[in-house]
Short mmCIF file of C-alpha atoms in Angstrom, two decimals:
data_model
loop_
_atom_site.label_atom_id
_atom_site.label_comp_id
_atom_site.label_asym_id
_atom_site.label_seq_id
_atom_site.Cartn_x
_atom_site.Cartn_y
_atom_site.Cartn_z
CA MET A 1 -62.20 110.40 -138.38
CA THR A 2 -60.78 112.82 -136.84
CA GLN A 3 -57.71 110.85 -134.31
CA LEU A 4 -56.40 113.52 -131.31
CA ILE A 5 -53.11 113.37 -131.18
CA ASP A 6 -52.45 112.18 -127.31
CA GLY A 7 -50.06 115.23 -126.79
CA LYS A 8 -49.96 113.15 -121.97
CA ALA A 9 -49.90 109.87 -123.23
CA ILE A 10 -47.04 110.46 -125.64
CA ALA A 11 -45.30 112.50 -123.64
CA LYS A 12 -46.23 110.50 -120.56
CA GLU A 13 -44.19 107.20 -122.76
CA ILE A 14 -40.89 110.21 -123.09
CA ARG A 15 -40.36 110.26 -119.52
CA LYS A 16 -40.51 106.60 -118.65
CA ASN A 17 -37.80 106.18 -121.20
CA ILE A 18 -35.23 109.46 -119.21
CA LYS A 19 -35.83 107.67 -116.09
CA GLU A 20 -34.40 104.79 -117.44
CA GLU A 21 -31.33 106.84 -119.62
CA VAL A 22 -31.14 109.04 -116.67
CA VAL A 23 -30.66 105.55 -114.20
CA THR A 24 -28.57 104.03 -116.20
CA LEU A 25 -26.17 107.60 -116.44
CA TYR A 26 -25.76 107.08 -113.05
CA ASN A 27 -25.02 103.73 -112.50
CA GLU A 28 -22.34 104.08 -115.42
CA TYR A 29 -20.97 107.21 -114.29
CA ARG A 30 -21.92 108.34 -111.33
CA LEU A 31 -23.91 111.49 -113.17
CA ILE A 32 -26.90 113.13 -112.31
CA PRO A 33 -28.26 115.75 -114.98
CA GLY A 34 -28.78 118.33 -113.51
CA LEU A 35 -31.08 121.78 -114.64
CA CYS A 36 -31.60 125.01 -113.65
CA VAL A 37 -34.29 127.23 -113.90
CA ILE A 38 -33.87 131.07 -113.04
CA LEU A 39 -36.68 132.74 -111.79
CA VAL A 40 -37.07 136.47 -111.88
CA GLY A 41 -39.89 138.56 -111.09
CA GLU A 42 -44.31 137.30 -109.58
CA ASP A 43 -45.38 137.02 -112.87
CA PRO A 44 -48.13 134.07 -111.95
CA ALA A 45 -47.85 132.06 -115.49
CA SER A 46 -43.68 131.77 -115.53
CA GLN A 47 -44.96 131.04 -111.48
CA ILE A 48 -46.52 128.01 -112.35
CA TYR A 49 -44.31 127.13 -115.57
CA VAL A 50 -41.21 126.84 -112.95
CA ARG A 51 -43.92 124.14 -110.51
CA ASN A 52 -44.15 122.16 -113.23
CA LYS A 53 -41.01 121.92 -114.54
CA GLU A 54 -39.44 120.70 -110.93
CA ARG A 55 -42.26 118.37 -110.63
CA ALA A 56 -41.52 116.92 -114.33
CA CYS A 57 -37.44 117.16 -113.22
CA LYS A 58 -37.88 115.03 -110.07
CA GLU A 59 -40.77 112.49 -112.02
CA VAL A 60 -37.73 111.53 -114.13
CA GLY A 61 -34.93 111.84 -111.47
CA ILE A 62 -32.93 115.38 -112.59
CA HIS A 63 -31.12 117.35 -110.24
CA SER A 64 -33.87 120.25 -110.46
CA THR A 65 -32.52 123.67 -108.93
CA VAL A 66 -35.27 126.91 -108.77
CA ILE A 67 -33.21 130.58 -109.25
CA ARG A 68 -35.65 133.46 -107.82
CA MET A 69 -34.52 136.73 -108.28
CA SER A 70 -36.48 139.76 -107.29
CA GLU A 71 -38.05 142.07 -110.12
CA GLU A 72 -35.58 144.58 -109.69
CA VAL A 73 -32.29 142.11 -109.98
CA THR A 74 -29.81 144.46 -112.53
CA GLU A 75 -28.88 142.73 -115.33
CA LYS A 76 -25.85 143.02 -114.40
CA GLU A 77 -26.13 140.42 -111.44
CA LEU A 78 -28.44 137.74 -113.60
CA LEU A 79 -25.42 137.60 -115.81
CA GLU A 80 -23.09 136.93 -113.05
CA THR A 81 -25.12 134.65 -111.26
CA ILE A 82 -25.85 133.18 -115.74
CA GLU A 83 -21.32 132.49 -115.40
CA ARG A 84 -20.97 130.41 -112.68
CA LEU A 85 -23.64 128.27 -113.26
CA ASN A 86 -21.36 128.29 -116.63
CA ARG A 87 -19.30 127.15 -114.68
CA ASP A 88 -20.74 124.82 -112.61
CA ASP A 89 -20.20 120.89 -113.88
CA THR A 90 -23.43 119.87 -111.72
CA MET A 91 -25.59 122.61 -113.84
CA HIS A 92 -26.19 120.89 -117.19
CA GLY A 93 -28.64 122.89 -117.58
CA ILE A 94 -29.71 126.60 -117.58
CA LEU A 95 -32.80 127.82 -118.07
CA VAL A 96 -34.01 131.41 -116.87
CA GLN A 97 -37.22 131.64 -118.04
CA LEU A 98 -39.37 134.57 -120.12
CA PRO A 99 -40.50 137.06 -119.84
CA LEU A 100 -37.99 139.20 -118.22
CA PRO A 101 -38.84 142.17 -116.84
CA GLY A 102 -38.08 145.63 -119.42
CA HIS A 103 -35.03 146.98 -118.08
CA ILE A 104 -32.67 143.64 -118.92
CA ASN A 105 -31.62 143.08 -122.33
CA GLU A 106 -33.69 139.07 -123.39
CA ASP A 107 -30.51 138.53 -125.91
CA ALA A 108 -27.62 139.41 -123.43
CA VAL A 109 -28.94 136.90 -121.37
CA ILE A 110 -29.71 134.35 -123.69
CA ASN A 111 -26.46 134.70 -125.61
CA ALA A 112 -24.56 134.97 -121.34
CA ILE A 113 -25.99 130.64 -121.18
CA HIS A 114 -23.24 128.25 -122.83
CA PRO A 115 -24.43 127.31 -125.25
CA SER A 116 -24.46 123.32 -124.33
CA LYS A 117 -26.04 123.92 -121.42
CA ASP A 118 -28.86 126.54 -123.77
CA VAL A 119 -31.18 123.65 -123.24
CA ASP A 120 -33.78 126.16 -124.44
CA GLY A 121 -32.12 126.18 -127.95
CA PHE A 122 -31.85 129.14 -128.23
CA HIS A 123 -28.37 130.50 -128.17
CA PRO A 124 -27.38 132.59 -131.64
CA ILE A 125 -25.04 129.21 -132.43
CA ASN A 126 -27.68 127.28 -131.49
CA VAL A 127 -30.03 128.64 -133.89
CA GLY A 128 -26.74 128.12 -136.21
CA MET A 129 -26.08 124.69 -136.07
CA LEU A 130 -29.81 124.11 -135.78
CA MET A 131 -29.86 125.66 -139.85
CA THR A 132 -26.74 123.70 -140.63
CA SER A 133 -28.36 120.14 -139.38
CA GLN A 134 -25.84 119.88 -136.25
CA ALA A 135 -28.27 121.73 -133.71
CA ASN A 136 -27.29 118.66 -130.45
CA LEU A 137 -30.41 121.18 -128.27
CA GLN A 138 -32.81 122.01 -130.09
CA PRO A 139 -35.19 124.32 -129.37
CA CYS A 140 -38.56 122.42 -126.72
CA THR A 141 -41.46 123.02 -128.50
CA PRO A 142 -40.85 122.81 -132.40
CA LYS A 143 -38.68 119.26 -131.09
CA GLY A 144 -42.56 118.14 -129.52
CA ILE A 145 -44.47 119.01 -132.04
CA ILE A 146 -42.09 117.04 -134.75
CA ARG A 147 -42.29 113.99 -132.54
CA LEU A 148 -46.13 114.18 -131.82
CA ILE A 149 -46.16 114.52 -136.07
CA GLU A 150 -44.24 111.27 -136.45
CA GLU A 151 -46.64 110.01 -133.84
CA THR A 152 -49.24 110.62 -136.57
CA GLY A 153 -46.99 107.05 -138.84
CA GLN A 154 -47.56 110.26 -141.30
CA ASN A 155 -44.26 110.02 -142.81
CA ILE A 156 -42.98 113.41 -143.05
CA ALA A 157 -40.55 113.53 -146.23
CA GLY A 158 -42.88 114.51 -149.35
CA LYS A 159 -45.55 115.77 -147.61
CA GLN A 160 -46.58 120.12 -148.32
CA ALA A 161 -46.23 121.51 -144.65
CA VAL A 162 -47.12 125.39 -143.54
CA VAL A 163 -46.25 126.49 -140.40
CA ILE A 164 -48.50 129.78 -139.56
CA GLY A 165 -46.52 131.59 -137.55
CA ARG A 166 -42.17 133.68 -137.90
CA SER A 167 -41.41 133.55 -134.38
CA ASN A 168 -38.25 132.34 -133.60
CA ILE A 169 -39.81 130.28 -130.28
CA VAL A 170 -41.93 128.54 -132.74
CA GLY A 171 -42.47 129.34 -136.37
CA LYS A 172 -39.15 129.54 -137.97
CA PRO A 173 -37.57 127.40 -135.84
CA VAL A 174 -39.93 124.46 -136.26
CA ALA A 175 -39.85 125.12 -140.53
CA LEU A 176 -36.59 124.36 -140.77
CA MET A 177 -36.71 120.93 -138.73
CA LEU A 178 -39.55 119.34 -140.94
CA LEU A 179 -37.59 121.18 -143.93
CA GLN A 180 -35.22 118.23 -142.30
CA LYS A 181 -37.02 115.43 -142.59
CA HIS A 182 -38.04 116.97 -146.02
CA ALA A 183 -40.59 118.36 -145.70
CA THR A 184 -41.89 121.14 -148.55
CA VAL A 185 -42.21 124.12 -146.68
CA THR A 186 -44.21 127.72 -146.30
CA ILE A 187 -43.94 130.11 -143.40
CA ALA A 188 -47.35 131.94 -142.93
CA HIS A 189 -48.19 135.04 -141.27
CA SER A 190 -50.05 138.40 -140.71
CA ARG A 191 -49.28 139.99 -144.14
CA THR A 192 -49.90 136.80 -145.60
CA LYS A 193 -52.33 137.35 -148.27
CA ASN A 194 -55.14 134.87 -148.95
CA LEU A 195 -54.40 132.62 -146.00
CA ALA A 196 -57.04 130.18 -146.03
CA GLU A 197 -55.33 129.69 -149.70
CA VAL A 198 -52.32 129.00 -148.28
CA ALA A 199 -53.36 126.53 -145.63
CA GLN A 200 -55.43 124.63 -148.22
CA ALA A 201 -52.47 123.27 -149.61
CA ALA A 202 -51.07 121.74 -146.22
CA ASP A 203 -50.66 117.70 -145.96
CA ILE A 204 -49.25 119.83 -142.71
CA LEU A 205 -50.18 122.91 -140.83
CA VAL A 206 -48.79 124.31 -137.94
CA VAL A 207 -50.78 126.85 -135.99
CA ALA A 208 -49.35 128.57 -134.38
CA ILE A 209 -50.11 132.50 -133.82
CA GLY A 210 -51.34 133.00 -130.29
CA LYS A 211 -55.28 134.69 -131.65
CA PRO A 212 -57.91 131.56 -129.80
CA ASP A 213 -59.92 130.63 -132.56
CA PHE A 214 -59.01 132.53 -135.17
CA ILE A 215 -57.99 128.96 -137.23
CA ASP A 216 -61.72 127.49 -138.49
CA SER A 217 -61.98 124.22 -140.91
CA SER A 218 -62.06 126.66 -143.43
CA PHE A 219 -58.33 126.33 -143.50
CA VAL A 220 -57.58 123.18 -143.15
CA LYS A 221 -58.24 120.27 -146.78
CA GLU A 222 -59.38 117.16 -145.51
CA GLY A 223 -56.80 114.36 -143.92
CA ALA A 224 -54.34 117.24 -142.18
CA ILE A 225 -52.07 116.76 -139.33
CA VAL A 226 -52.54 119.66 -137.56
CA ILE A 227 -50.70 120.96 -134.89
CA ASP A 228 -52.18 124.30 -132.32
CA VAL A 229 -49.49 125.10 -130.69
CA GLY A 230 -51.72 127.74 -129.56
CA THR A 231 -52.41 128.34 -125.39
CA THR A 232 -54.61 131.85 -124.30
CA ARG A 233 -56.70 131.68 -121.65
CA VAL A 234 -60.13 132.69 -121.65
CA ASN A 235 -62.39 133.44 -119.02
CA GLY A 236 -59.89 131.16 -117.06
CA SER A 237 -59.65 128.34 -119.40
CA LEU A 238 -56.77 127.72 -122.27
CA LYS A 239 -57.64 127.54 -125.31
CA GLY A 240 -56.31 126.79 -128.97
CA ASP A 241 -56.02 128.55 -132.29
CA VAL A 242 -57.61 126.58 -133.90
CA LYS A 243 -61.43 125.58 -133.76
CA PHE A 244 -61.64 122.90 -131.99
CA ASP A 245 -65.02 121.30 -132.78
CA GLU A 246 -64.94 122.60 -136.22
CA MET A 247 -61.73 120.90 -136.97
CA LYS A 248 -62.52 117.35 -135.74
CA GLU A 249 -64.54 117.22 -137.85
CA LYS A 250 -62.20 117.71 -140.86
CA ALA A 251 -58.38 116.67 -139.63
CA GLY A 252 -57.01 114.22 -140.24
CA TYR A 253 -55.31 114.04 -137.03
CA LEU A 254 -55.02 116.86 -134.30
CA THR A 255 -53.89 117.53 -131.13
CA PRO A 256 -56.13 119.05 -128.24
CA VAL A 257 -55.35 122.29 -125.59
CA PRO A 258 -54.61 120.96 -123.70
CA GLY A 259 -53.23 118.46 -123.40
CA GLY A 260 -51.65 118.67 -127.22
CA VAL A 261 -48.15 120.49 -127.67
CA GLY A 262 -47.60 121.97 -123.46
CA PRO A 263 -46.40 118.81 -122.61
CA MET A 264 -43.99 118.34 -124.97
CA THR A 265 -42.55 121.24 -124.39
CA ILE A 266 -41.86 120.50 -120.64
CA THR A 267 -40.66 116.94 -121.63
CA MET A 268 -38.85 117.61 -124.42
CA LEU A 269 -36.43 120.08 -122.06
CA LEU A 270 -35.61 117.11 -120.80
CA ASP A 271 -35.00 115.50 -122.92
CA ASN A 272 -32.06 118.35 -123.89
CA THR A 273 -31.42 117.65 -120.32
CA LEU A 274 -29.86 114.60 -120.51
CA ILE A 275 -28.69 115.88 -123.56
CA ALA A 276 -26.91 118.63 -122.50
CA ALA A 277 -25.48 115.51 -119.30
CA LYS A 278 -24.34 112.97 -122.11
CA SER A 279 -22.59 115.41 -123.66
CA SER A 280 -20.33 116.95 -121.03
CA LEU A 281 -19.28 112.86 -120.36
#
């Protein structure tokens, strides 16, 4: 019988703990964690994400500021805003909502955020620290995925893990983090031959390819932990990369979409902001 991994419930419990830590931080040091989100343009999906982040910050007592900039803003103006925030002691986390307009170099923007305030975990220094198991700020979605796997009660150490997807945001970092937990890790992608056969070897299968319903039950062995990172809007509703109805008859543990990885991503952003604030002491 497949057990669903309830990301909403797990995130709720973690946020409760974060809220308690935020209160303690204020009582002991008069310090309130601060997060600034920069939103460029009017992308509807980005607007929703930013509103959700604002609500989440309010819920746990983190001071949240949103800087909204027009789509025509120059790269120079954006970089100057980031530099000002780097110097602002009340802002412990800086997040630039992606994607950015085509005339702005995303790498230049990510690199401009001070690594100690990079709550997305995307700065090259933080990526390098992740590689050497020293990262203070880990990428939010991979960090949430690891917590979801751990919540099953299954030991990651010694397990065969397959990650389908090799993005810098999810695939590569989650593979590194699984490796740090002593799993044996395979990264598969669009050019992997016999993909279903590779996936069938997994005790832990993480799917992050952005192709709705691409992974059916033939890709998974009985009893595997399946983490579906996909969120593609189809006919007004969110669909994962995994065929949910098929997979729930075969997987041992399975994340739903929505309600699995999504709530954990924003929760890990809150956790990273708290970590950044504590590190500033």
